[in-house]
Amino acid sequence: MSEKKTKRRDFLFTATTAVGAVGAAAVVWPMIDQMNPDASVKALASTEVDVSSLTPGNTLTVLWRGKPVFIRRRTQEEIDEARKVKLEDLIHPEKDEDRAKNPEWLVMLGVCTHLGCVPLNGKGDYNGWFCPCHGSHYDTSGRIRKGPAPWNMEVPKYEFVDANTIKIG
Amino acid sequence: MSDHDYRPKSKVGQWFNDRLPLLTLANHLTDYPTPKNLNYWWTFGGILTFCLITQIVTGLTLAMHYIAHADMAFESVEHIMRDVNYGWLIRYIHANGASMFFLAVYIHIFRSLFYGSYKSPREIIWILGIIIYLLMMAAAFMGYVLPWGQMSFWGATVITNLFSAIPLVGEGIVTWLWGGYSVDNPTLTRFFTLHYLIPFLILGLVVLHIWALHVPGNNNPVGIDIKKPSKDTVPFHPYIVIKDGFALLMFMIVFAFFVFYAPNILGHADNYIEANPMVTPAHIVPEWYLLPFYAILRSVPDKLLGVVAMLSAILILAVLPWLDTSKIRSAVFRPLYRQFYWILVADVLILGYVGAMPAEGLYLLIARIATAYYFLHFLVILPVLGFKEKTLPVPLSITEPVLGGSPNLAAARNKESKIE
């Protein structure tokens, strides 16, 4: 048959489909994106914590963005133990110096990087934390040493507003 | 469906049926020729329909009193238990109903595995069944989150975190699922919505499942193709209706035992503690019906591979019709498969047991061996068995060996005595 006419039709079909696809995507995206964190959730981005009552060897757990944050004032032994570990021995190599800028204070999300449980303090094979759900062991720097978790416990963005107050987020 | 011409007796019936042939459908369902040797393992399709309707009816009534909000969900469930008239009964039926549903579906699935019901020409029925099973697990998981107890919260946290194992986009997907940075109110409200929706999706799939079943007709304990209708079949009504009804009655006795005498025995005490994002319960365990898969997840020491293994364990069932190379359907005529079948049953039960135990020491070792065997069964044993196994001679019809003249009279008689 006449090929020229067919090509014209093909162009119309392609153009219609393309416009239709863009239109469909424009409608679908809001339906997907509405499930992402909303403005009120995002607004709770930072929290300030008074840590004046915390003595060495103790941990304060606070809630930030619905997740627990461990603030641990470490003892000298804990710091020494964390700093003498060789990087080669770590599953997720990170220096303790980078995780705790001020060595006495360890601030991290108290969330196991395996499946999100809250690890228990002072338990496990490395004197740090132990996750009861699937058996991940963390050291005194919150680094994963043994078990199914792939990463160290996450250190959030935080800063000392003054000597006694930490701002997380 | 169109293999018989049906015409309603009354004028009104004819008038209606010419416009919407519902009466033809009803007639098809009552006259539907069914193999006459179906045993009680075939009654679980009807039992499962009952379970689905029970969950929908009790679920709708619970939804009239439940409040899907993180601050009020836990209290509203206690309100249902204490204040709402018969609320305790409706909630216990719904909660135990989920367990009964899974009990029935596991028997239904293992019946298919024994009698080869998944094989040609019934692959689509089987795959629809697997999709229904997946949706059941999703519905059960989200339903368990709704009371907003400790197990609800941490179960939701652990299961949604499975998606974080996906490289690159995993974390983004988890945040999207949560609608925040942890399991919280947005998570609860969307889980409630989906928990409400899924049973109706299942209902639609059940219609397709039965439709697909009515094209080739039922498989049967002998596993042979039969002529329909013939001496080998009986009409669905009243023969199968009565048999299904009796089995359902027996099933309801078990159901009622749990509801009235042990309503919490299948649950966890921790779920009567309100959700607390600061404290994880010492021992997180899913509901019993998910334990085998949970054991597979924990038996792999790598996060991503553990999730992949768990999903594969379920999805491998969808390709089962092509993994099983044997032309013979029923295990009655497959002496080797019959033994491997029972080993698989034991293997799944062992996985379920170790799934409930802490993942350490001997339990972990057993879980790893059982996981390896599970995949070995489907990926190696089944394909090889189809070529190597020496099967027993199969009868030509259901009636023939009983009436004499078949070469394998003994096998058929043996089978008959087992059914009784």
Coordinates of C-alpha atoms in Angstrom, one line a residue:
Chain A
M1 CA 0.0 0.0 0.0
S2 CA 1.0 3.6 0.1
E3 CA 3.9 3.8 2.6
K4 CA 3.8 7.6 3.0
K5 CA 0.3 7.6 4.5
T6 CA 1.3 4.9 7.0
K7 CA 4.3 7.0 8.2
R8 CA 2.0 9.9 8.9
R9 CA -0.3 7.7 11.0
D10 CA 2.7 6.3 12.8
F11 CA 3.8 9.8 13.7
L12 CA 0.4 10.6 15.1
F13 CA 0.3 7.4 17.1
T14 CA 3.7 7.9 18.6
A15 CA 3.0 11.6 19.4
T16 CA -0.3 10.7 21.1
T17 CA 1.3 7.8 23.1
A18 CA 4.1 10.1 24.2
V19 CA 1.8 12.9 25.3
G20 CA -0.4 10.3 27.0
A21 CA 2.5 8.8 28.9
V22 CA 3.7 12.2 30.1
G23 CA 0.2 13.0 31.3
A24 CA -0.1 9.6 33.1
A25 CA 3.3 10.1 34.8
A26 CA 2.2 13.6 35.9
V27 CA -0.8 12.2 37.5
V28 CA 0.9 9.1 39.0
W29 CA 3.8 11.0 40.6
P30 CA 1.7 13.0 43.2
M31 CA 0.0 9.7 44.1
I32 CA 3.4 8.2 44.9
D33 CA 5.0 11.2 46.4
Q34 CA 2.2 11.8 48.9
M35 CA 3.6 8.8 50.8
N36 CA 7.0 10.5 51.4
P37 CA 7.6 12.4 54.7
D38 CA 5.3 15.4 54.9
A39 CA 6.1 18.9 55.9
S40 CA 5.1 18.4 59.5
V41 CA 7.4 15.3 59.8
K42 CA 10.3 17.2 58.2
A43 CA 9.7 20.2 60.5
L44 CA 10.9 18.0 63.5
A45 CA 14.4 18.1 62.1
S46 CA 16.4 19.1 65.1
T47 CA 16.3 18.7 68.9
E48 CA 18.4 20.1 71.7
V49 CA 19.4 17.9 74.7
D50 CA 20.7 19.0 78.1
V51 CA 23.5 16.6 79.0
S52 CA 24.8 18.2 82.2
S53 CA 23.5 15.4 84.4
L54 CA 25.4 12.7 82.4
T55 CA 28.4 11.2 84.3
P56 CA 31.1 9.1 82.6
G57 CA 30.0 5.5 81.9
N58 CA 26.3 6.5 81.4
T59 CA 24.1 6.8 78.4
L60 CA 21.2 9.1 77.7
T61 CA 18.7 8.0 75.1
V62 CA 16.6 10.6 73.4
L63 CA 14.0 10.5 70.6
W64 CA 14.9 12.3 67.4
R65 CA 12.8 12.0 64.3
G66 CA 11.0 9.0 65.9
K67 CA 14.3 7.2 66.4
P68 CA 16.3 6.8 69.6
V69 CA 19.7 8.6 69.8
F70 CA 22.3 7.3 72.2
I71 CA 24.4 10.0 73.9
R72 CA 27.2 8.2 75.8
R73 CA 29.7 9.8 78.0
R74 CA 32.5 7.3 77.6
T75 CA 35.0 6.2 80.3
Q76 CA 38.7 6.4 79.5
E77 CA 38.9 2.6 79.2
E78 CA 36.1 2.6 76.6
I79 CA 37.9 5.3 74.6
D80 CA 41.2 3.4 74.8
E81 CA 39.5 0.2 73.7
A82 CA 37.8 1.9 70.8
R83 CA 41.0 3.7 69.6
K84 CA 43.4 0.8 69.7
V85 CA 41.3 -1.3 67.3
K86 CA 43.0 -1.8 63.9
L87 CA 41.0 -0.6 60.9
E88 CA 41.6 -4.0 59.1
D89 CA 39.7 -5.8 61.8
L90 CA 36.5 -3.8 61.1
I91 CA 33.6 -4.8 58.9
H92 CA 32.8 -1.1 58.1
P93 CA 36.2 0.6 58.7
E94 CA 35.8 4.0 60.5
K95 CA 38.2 5.6 62.9
D96 CA 36.9 6.3 66.4
E97 CA 38.5 9.7 66.0
D98 CA 36.1 10.5 63.2
R99 CA 33.0 9.1 65.0
A100 CA 33.6 10.9 68.3
K101 CA 35.2 14.3 67.6
N102 CA 35.2 14.9 71.4
P103 CA 36.4 11.4 72.6
E104 CA 34.4 11.5 75.7
W105 CA 31.1 11.9 73.9
L106 CA 29.7 9.4 71.5
V107 CA 26.5 10.5 69.8
M108 CA 24.8 8.0 67.4
L109 CA 21.5 6.7 66.2
G110 CA 20.5 3.8 68.5
V111 CA 19.3 1.9 65.5
C112 CA 20.8 -1.4 64.4
T113 CA 21.8 -1.1 60.7
H114 CA 20.5 -4.6 60.1
L115 CA 16.7 -4.3 60.5
G116 CA 16.3 -1.3 62.7
C117 CA 16.0 -2.7 66.3
V118 CA 17.4 -0.8 69.3
P119 CA 20.6 -2.5 70.5
L120 CA 21.2 -3.0 74.2
N121 CA 23.9 -1.2 76.1
G122 CA 26.7 -3.0 77.9
K123 CA 26.1 -6.3 76.2
G124 CA 27.7 -8.4 73.5
D125 CA 31.3 -9.6 72.9
Y126 CA 32.8 -6.1 72.4
N127 CA 31.6 -4.3 75.6
G128 CA 29.5 -1.9 73.4
W129 CA 26.0 -2.8 72.2
F130 CA 24.2 -6.0 71.2
C131 CA 21.1 -6.2 69.1
P132 CA 18.7 -8.8 70.4
C133 CA 16.8 -9.2 67.2
H134 CA 19.4 -10.9 65.0
G135 CA 22.6 -10.9 67.1
S136 CA 24.7 -8.0 65.9
H137 CA 27.6 -7.0 68.2
Y138 CA 28.9 -3.4 68.3
D139 CA 32.0 -2.1 70.0
T140 CA 32.5 0.9 72.3
S141 CA 32.5 3.2 69.3
G142 CA 29.2 1.7 68.0
R143 CA 31.0 0.0 65.2
I144 CA 29.7 -3.4 63.9
R145 CA 32.1 -6.2 64.8
K146 CA 30.1 -9.4 64.5
G147 CA 26.6 -10.4 63.1
P148 CA 24.4 -9.6 60.1
A149 CA 24.4 -5.7 60.3
P150 CA 26.3 -4.2 57.4
W151 CA 27.3 -0.8 58.8
N152 CA 28.3 0.9 62.0
M153 CA 25.6 2.7 63.9
E154 CA 25.0 6.0 62.2
V155 CA 26.5 9.2 63.7
P156 CA 23.9 12.0 63.0
K157 CA 24.8 15.6 62.4
Y158 CA 25.2 17.2 65.9
E159 CA 27.0 20.0 67.7
F160 CA 27.6 21.3 71.2
V161 CA 25.6 24.5 71.5
D162 CA 27.3 25.2 74.8
A163 CA 29.2 23.0 77.4
N164 CA 26.0 21.3 78.5
T165 CA 23.7 21.2 75.5
I166 CA 23.9 19.1 72.3
K167 CA 21.9 20.0 69.3
I168 CA 21.0 17.0 67.1
G169 CA 20.1 17.5 63.5
Chain B
M1 CA -18.9 -23.5 31.0
S2 CA -20.6 -23.7 27.6
D3 CA -20.4 -27.5 27.5
H4 CA -24.1 -27.8 28.4
D5 CA -27.2 -26.0 27.4
Y6 CA -29.2 -24.8 30.3
R7 CA -32.7 -23.2 30.2
P8 CA -34.5 -22.0 33.3
K9 CA -37.9 -23.6 33.8
S10 CA -39.9 -20.4 34.7
K11 CA -40.7 -17.7 32.2
V12 CA -39.3 -15.0 34.5
G13 CA -36.1 -17.1 34.9
Q14 CA -35.8 -17.3 31.1
W15 CA -36.4 -13.6 30.7
F16 CA -33.7 -12.8 33.2
N17 CA -31.2 -15.4 32.1
D18 CA -31.4 -14.2 28.5
R19 CA -30.3 -10.8 29.7
L20 CA -27.8 -11.8 32.4
P21 CA -27.0 -15.5 32.4
L22 CA -26.5 -15.8 36.2
L23 CA -28.8 -18.8 36.4
T24 CA -26.6 -20.6 33.8
L25 CA -23.6 -19.8 36.1
A26 CA -25.5 -21.2 39.1
N27 CA -26.4 -24.3 37.2
H28 CA -22.8 -24.7 36.1
L29 CA -21.6 -24.5 39.7
T30 CA -24.2 -27.1 41.0
D31 CA -23.8 -29.6 38.1
Y32 CA -20.0 -29.1 37.9
P33 CA -18.6 -32.6 37.4
T34 CA -16.2 -33.5 40.2
P35 CA -13.9 -36.6 40.4
K36 CA -15.7 -39.1 42.7
N37 CA -12.5 -40.0 44.6
L38 CA -11.8 -36.6 46.1
N39 CA -10.6 -37.1 49.7
Y40 CA -10.9 -34.8 52.7
W41 CA -7.7 -33.0 51.7
W42 CA -9.8 -31.5 48.9
T43 CA -12.2 -29.8 51.3
F44 CA -9.8 -27.0 52.2
G45 CA -10.7 -24.9 49.2
G46 CA -14.2 -24.5 50.7
I47 CA -12.7 -24.0 54.2
L48 CA -10.5 -21.2 52.8
T49 CA -13.5 -19.4 51.3
F50 CA -15.1 -19.6 54.7
C51 CA -12.0 -18.1 56.3
L52 CA -11.8 -15.2 53.8
I53 CA -15.5 -14.3 54.4
T54 CA -15.0 -14.6 58.1
Q55 CA -12.1 -12.2 58.0
I56 CA -13.9 -9.7 55.8
V57 CA -17.1 -9.7 58.0
T58 CA -15.2 -9.5 61.4
G59 CA -12.8 -7.0 59.9
L60 CA -15.6 -4.7 58.7
T61 CA -17.2 -4.7 62.2
L62 CA -13.8 -4.1 63.9
A63 CA -13.2 -1.2 61.6
M64 CA -16.3 0.5 63.0
H65 CA -14.7 0.8 66.4
Y66 CA -11.0 0.9 65.7
I67 CA -9.1 4.2 65.4
A68 CA -6.1 4.3 63.1
H69 CA -3.9 6.8 64.9
A70 CA -0.6 6.2 66.7
D71 CA -1.9 7.8 69.9
M72 CA -5.3 6.0 70.0
A73 CA -4.9 2.7 68.2
F74 CA -3.8 0.7 71.2
E75 CA -6.5 2.2 73.4
S76 CA -9.2 1.7 70.8
V77 CA -8.3 -2.0 70.6
E78 CA -8.6 -2.3 74.4
H79 CA -11.9 -0.4 74.0
I80 CA -13.1 -3.0 71.6
M81 CA -12.0 -5.8 74.0
R82 CA -13.7 -4.2 77.1
D83 CA -16.5 -1.9 76.1
V84 CA -17.9 -2.8 72.7
N85 CA -20.7 -5.4 72.9
Y86 CA -19.1 -8.7 71.9
G87 CA -16.0 -6.8 70.8
W88 CA -13.8 -9.4 72.5
L89 CA -15.5 -12.1 70.5
I90 CA -15.2 -10.4 67.2
R91 CA -11.6 -9.4 67.7
Y92 CA -10.6 -12.9 68.9
I93 CA -12.4 -14.4 65.8
H94 CA -10.5 -12.0 63.6
A95 CA -7.1 -12.5 65.2
N96 CA -7.4 -16.3 65.5
G97 CA -9.1 -16.4 62.1
A98 CA -5.8 -15.2 60.5
S99 CA -4.1 -18.2 62.0
M100 CA -6.8 -20.6 60.9
F101 CA -6.6 -19.1 57.4
F102 CA -2.9 -19.9 57.2
L103 CA -3.4 -23.3 58.8
A104 CA -5.9 -24.1 56.0
V105 CA -3.8 -22.6 53.3
Y106 CA -0.7 -24.6 54.2
I107 CA -2.8 -27.8 54.1
H108 CA -4.2 -26.7 50.8
I109 CA -0.7 -26.0 49.4
F110 CA 0.8 -29.2 50.7
R111 CA -2.1 -31.2 49.2
S112 CA -1.3 -29.7 45.8
L113 CA 2.4 -30.7 46.3
F114 CA 1.5 -34.3 47.2
Y115 CA -1.0 -34.8 44.4
G116 CA 0.8 -32.7 41.8
S117 CA -2.1 -30.4 41.3
Y118 CA 0.2 -27.6 40.1
K119 CA 1.2 -29.5 37.0
S120 CA -0.1 -28.9 33.4
P121 CA -2.8 -27.9 32.7
R122 CA -3.3 -26.3 36.1
E123 CA -0.3 -23.9 36.3
I124 CA -2.4 -20.8 36.2
I125 CA -4.5 -22.0 39.1
W126 CA -1.3 -22.6 41.0
I127 CA 0.3 -19.2 40.2
L128 CA -2.9 -17.4 41.2
G129 CA -2.8 -19.3 44.4
I130 CA 0.8 -18.2 45.1
I131 CA -0.3 -14.6 44.5
I132 CA -3.2 -15.0 46.9
Y133 CA -0.7 -16.5 49.4
L134 CA 1.6 -13.5 49.0
L135 CA -1.3 -11.1 49.5
M136 CA -2.4 -13.1 52.6
M137 CA 1.0 -12.6 54.1
A138 CA 0.9 -8.9 53.4
A139 CA -2.5 -8.5 54.9
A140 CA -1.6 -10.6 58.0
F141 CA 1.6 -8.6 58.5
M142 CA -0.2 -5.2 58.2
G143 CA -3.1 -6.4 60.3
Y144 CA -0.7 -7.4 63.1
V145 CA 0.7 -3.8 63.1
L146 CA -2.8 -2.2 63.7
P147 CA -3.1 -2.9 67.5
W148 CA 0.1 -0.8 67.9
G149 CA 1.7 -3.0 70.6
Q150 CA 5.4 -3.6 71.0
M151 CA 5.4 -6.6 68.5
S152 CA 3.3 -4.6 66.1
F153 CA 5.8 -1.7 66.1
W154 CA 9.0 -3.7 66.0
G155 CA 7.6 -6.3 63.6
A156 CA 6.8 -3.4 61.3
T157 CA 10.2 -1.9 61.8
V158 CA 12.0 -5.1 61.0
I159 CA 9.9 -6.1 58.0
T160 CA 10.0 -2.6 56.4
N161 CA 13.7 -2.5 57.0
L162 CA 14.1 -5.5 54.7
F163 CA 13.7 -3.1 51.8
S164 CA 16.8 -1.2 53.0
A165 CA 18.8 -4.1 51.8
I166 CA 18.2 -3.0 48.2
P167 CA 21.4 -1.3 47.0
L168 CA 21.2 2.5 46.3
V169 CA 17.5 3.1 46.5
G170 CA 16.8 0.9 49.6
E171 CA 16.9 3.7 52.2
G172 CA 14.7 6.0 50.1
I173 CA 12.1 3.2 49.7
V174 CA 12.0 2.6 53.4
T175 CA 11.5 6.3 54.1
W176 CA 8.7 6.3 51.5
L177 CA 7.1 3.3 53.0
W178 CA 7.2 4.9 56.5
G179 CA 6.2 8.4 55.4
G180 CA 8.8 9.6 57.9
Y181 CA 12.1 8.6 59.4
S182 CA 10.7 5.8 61.5
V183 CA 7.6 3.7 61.8
D184 CA 5.0 6.2 63.1
N185 CA 1.5 7.5 62.6
P186 CA 1.7 7.9 58.7
T187 CA 2.9 4.3 58.6
L188 CA -0.1 3.1 60.7
T189 CA -2.7 4.9 58.7
R190 CA -1.4 3.6 55.3
F191 CA -1.1 0.1 56.7
F192 CA -4.8 0.3 57.8
T193 CA -5.8 1.4 54.4
L194 CA -4.0 -1.4 52.7
H195 CA -5.1 -4.0 55.2
Y196 CA -8.7 -3.0 54.4
L197 CA -8.0 -3.2 50.6
I198 CA -6.1 -6.5 50.3
P199 CA -8.9 -8.9 51.3
F200 CA -11.0 -7.6 48.5
L201 CA -8.1 -8.1 46.1
I202 CA -7.9 -11.6 47.4
L203 CA -11.6 -12.1 46.8
G204 CA -11.2 -11.1 43.2
L205 CA -8.2 -13.4 42.8
V206 CA -10.2 -16.3 44.4
V207 CA -12.9 -15.8 41.7
L208 CA -10.1 -16.1 39.0
H209 CA -8.6 -19.1 40.9
I210 CA -11.9 -20.9 40.8
W211 CA -12.6 -19.9 37.3
A212 CA -9.2 -21.3 36.2
L213 CA -10.0 -24.4 38.2
H214 CA -13.3 -25.0 36.4
V215 CA -11.6 -25.0 32.9
P216 CA -9.7 -28.3 33.3
G217 CA -11.7 -29.4 36.4
N218 CA -10.3 -30.8 39.7
N219 CA -7.2 -32.9 39.9
N220 CA -7.8 -36.0 42.0
P221 CA -5.9 -38.4 44.3
V222 CA -5.0 -40.7 41.4
G223 CA -3.8 -37.6 39.4
I224 CA -5.1 -38.8 36.0
D225 CA -7.1 -36.9 33.4
I226 CA -10.7 -38.0 33.5
K227 CA -13.7 -37.6 31.2
K228 CA -16.2 -35.1 32.3
P229 CA -19.0 -35.9 33.0
S230 CA -18.6 -39.7 33.2
K231 CA -18.7 -42.6 35.6
D232 CA -15.6 -41.1 37.2
T233 CA -17.5 -37.9 38.3
V234 CA -20.3 -36.8 40.5
P235 CA -22.1 -33.5 40.4
F236 CA -20.7 -30.8 42.8
H237 CA -24.1 -30.5 44.4
P238 CA -25.0 -32.3 46.6
Y239 CA -22.0 -34.7 46.8
I240 CA -19.2 -32.3 47.3
V241 CA -21.3 -29.6 49.0
I242 CA -22.1 -32.1 51.8
K243 CA -18.6 -33.4 52.1
D244 CA -17.1 -29.8 52.2
G245 CA -19.8 -28.9 54.7
F246 CA -18.9 -31.7 57.1
A247 CA -15.2 -30.9 56.8
L248 CA -16.0 -27.2 57.5
L249 CA -17.9 -28.2 60.6
M250 CA -14.8 -30.2 61.9
F251 CA -12.6 -27.2 61.1
M252 CA -14.9 -24.8 62.9
I253 CA -14.6 -27.0 66.1
V254 CA -10.8 -26.4 66.0
F255 CA -11.4 -22.7 65.2
A256 CA -13.8 -22.3 68.1
F257 CA -11.4 -24.1 70.5
F258 CA -8.8 -21.4 69.9
V259 CA -11.4 -18.5 70.0
F260 CA -13.0 -19.6 73.3
Y261 CA -10.3 -21.6 75.2
A262 CA -6.9 -20.3 74.0
P263 CA -7.5 -17.0 72.3
N264 CA -4.0 -15.6 73.0
I265 CA -2.0 -18.8 72.7
L266 CA -0.9 -18.0 69.1
G267 CA 0.0 -14.4 69.9
H268 CA 2.7 -12.7 71.9
A269 CA 2.3 -11.2 75.3
D270 CA 4.5 -8.3 74.3
N271 CA 1.8 -7.0 72.0
Y272 CA -0.3 -6.1 75.0
I273 CA 2.4 -3.5 75.8
E274 CA 1.9 -0.2 73.9
A275 CA 4.4 0.5 71.1
N276 CA 7.6 2.2 72.4
P277 CA 10.1 3.4 69.9
M278 CA 12.8 3.5 72.6
V279 CA 12.8 -0.1 73.6
T280 CA 13.0 -3.2 71.5
P281 CA 11.5 -6.4 73.0
A282 CA 14.2 -8.9 74.0
H283 CA 13.0 -11.5 71.5
I284 CA 11.2 -10.4 68.3
V285 CA 9.3 -13.2 66.6
P286 CA 6.8 -13.0 63.8
E287 CA 3.5 -14.9 63.9
W288 CA 3.9 -18.7 63.6
Y289 CA 2.8 -18.8 60.0
L290 CA 5.8 -16.7 58.9
L291 CA 8.4 -18.5 61.0
P292 CA 9.9 -20.8 58.3
F293 CA 10.7 -17.8 56.1
Y294 CA 12.0 -15.9 59.1
A295 CA 14.4 -18.8 59.8
I296 CA 15.6 -18.6 56.2
L297 CA 16.2 -14.9 56.5
R298 CA 18.3 -15.3 59.7
S299 CA 20.2 -18.3 58.4
V300 CA 22.1 -16.1 55.9
P301 CA 24.8 -14.0 57.5
D302 CA 24.5 -11.2 54.9
K303 CA 21.7 -8.7 55.0
L304 CA 21.0 -8.5 51.2
L305 CA 21.5 -12.2 50.6
G306 CA 19.3 -13.0 53.5
V307 CA 16.4 -11.0 52.1
V308 CA 17.0 -12.5 48.7
A309 CA 16.9 -16.0 50.1
M310 CA 13.7 -15.4 52.0
L311 CA 11.9 -13.9 48.9
S312 CA 13.3 -16.7 46.7
A313 CA 11.9 -19.3 49.1
I314 CA 8.4 -18.0 48.4
L315 CA 8.8 -17.1 44.7
I316 CA 10.4 -20.4 43.8
L317 CA 6.9 -21.9 44.3
A318 CA 5.6 -19.9 41.4
V319 CA 7.9 -21.8 39.0
L320 CA 7.3 -25.1 40.6
P321 CA 5.3 -26.5 37.6
W322 CA 8.4 -26.2 35.5
L323 CA 10.9 -27.4 38.1
D324 CA 9.0 -30.6 38.6
T325 CA 9.9 -32.6 35.4
S326 CA 7.8 -35.7 36.2
K327 CA 4.8 -36.3 34.0
I328 CA 3.1 -38.3 36.8
R329 CA 1.0 -36.0 39.0
S330 CA 0.0 -38.0 42.1
A331 CA 2.7 -39.0 44.7
V332 CA 0.7 -42.3 45.0
F333 CA 2.5 -43.5 41.9
R334 CA 5.9 -41.9 42.6
P335 CA 7.6 -43.9 45.3
L336 CA 10.7 -41.7 45.6
Y337 CA 8.9 -38.4 45.4
R338 CA 6.6 -39.5 48.1
Q339 CA 9.6 -39.9 50.5
F340 CA 11.1 -36.6 49.5
Y341 CA 7.7 -35.0 49.9
W342 CA 7.6 -36.0 53.6
I343 CA 11.2 -34.9 54.1
L344 CA 10.2 -31.5 52.7
V345 CA 7.2 -31.3 55.1
A346 CA 9.6 -32.1 58.0
D347 CA 12.1 -29.6 56.7
V348 CA 9.5 -26.8 56.7
L349 CA 8.4 -27.7 60.2
I350 CA 12.0 -27.7 61.4
L351 CA 12.5 -24.3 59.8
G352 CA 9.4 -23.1 61.6
Y353 CA 10.7 -24.3 64.9
V354 CA 14.2 -22.8 64.6
G355 CA 12.6 -19.6 63.4
A356 CA 11.0 -19.2 66.8
M357 CA 14.3 -19.9 68.6
P358 CA 17.2 -17.5 69.1
A359 CA 19.5 -17.3 66.0
E360 CA 22.6 -18.8 67.7
G361 CA 24.6 -22.0 68.2
L362 CA 22.9 -25.2 67.3
Y363 CA 19.7 -23.5 66.2
L364 CA 21.6 -21.4 63.6
L365 CA 23.3 -24.5 62.3
I366 CA 20.1 -26.4 62.0
A367 CA 18.4 -23.4 60.3
R368 CA 21.3 -23.3 57.7
I369 CA 21.1 -27.0 56.9
A370 CA 17.3 -26.8 56.6
T371 CA 17.5 -23.7 54.4
A372 CA 20.0 -25.4 52.1
Y373 CA 17.8 -28.5 51.9
Y374 CA 14.7 -26.4 51.1
F375 CA 16.4 -25.0 48.0
L376 CA 17.9 -28.4 47.2
H377 CA 14.5 -30.0 47.1
F378 CA 13.1 -27.5 44.5
L379 CA 16.2 -26.8 42.4
V380 CA 17.9 -30.2 42.3
I381 CA 15.8 -33.1 43.6
L382 CA 12.6 -32.3 41.8
P383 CA 14.1 -31.7 38.3
V384 CA 16.4 -34.8 38.6
L385 CA 13.7 -37.0 40.0
G386 CA 11.4 -36.6 37.0
F387 CA 14.1 -38.3 34.8
K388 CA 15.4 -40.9 37.3
E389 CA 12.4 -42.1 39.2
K390 CA 10.7 -45.4 38.2
T391 CA 7.0 -44.6 38.7
L392 CA 4.3 -47.1 39.3
P393 CA 1.8 -47.9 36.5
V394 CA -1.1 -45.4 36.6
P395 CA -4.7 -46.5 36.1
L396 CA -6.6 -45.5 33.0
S397 CA -9.6 -44.2 35.0
I398 CA -10.8 -43.9 38.5
T399 CA -13.5 -46.6 38.2
E400 CA -11.6 -49.1 36.0
P401 CA -9.1 -50.6 38.6
V402 CA -11.9 -51.0 41.2
L403 CA -14.1 -52.9 38.7
G404 CA -11.2 -55.0 37.6
G405 CA -9.2 -55.3 34.4
S406 CA -6.5 -52.8 35.2
P407 CA -2.9 -54.0 35.4
N408 CA -2.3 -52.2 38.7
L409 CA -5.3 -53.4 40.7
A410 CA -3.2 -53.7 43.9
A411 CA -2.0 -50.1 43.8
A412 CA -5.5 -48.7 43.3
R413 CA -7.0 -50.9 46.1
N414 CA -4.2 -49.8 48.4
K415 CA -5.1 -46.2 47.6
E416 CA -8.8 -46.8 48.2
S417 CA -8.1 -48.1 51.7
K418 CA -6.0 -45.1 52.5
I419 CA -8.8 -42.7 51.6
E420 CA -11.3 -44.4 53.9

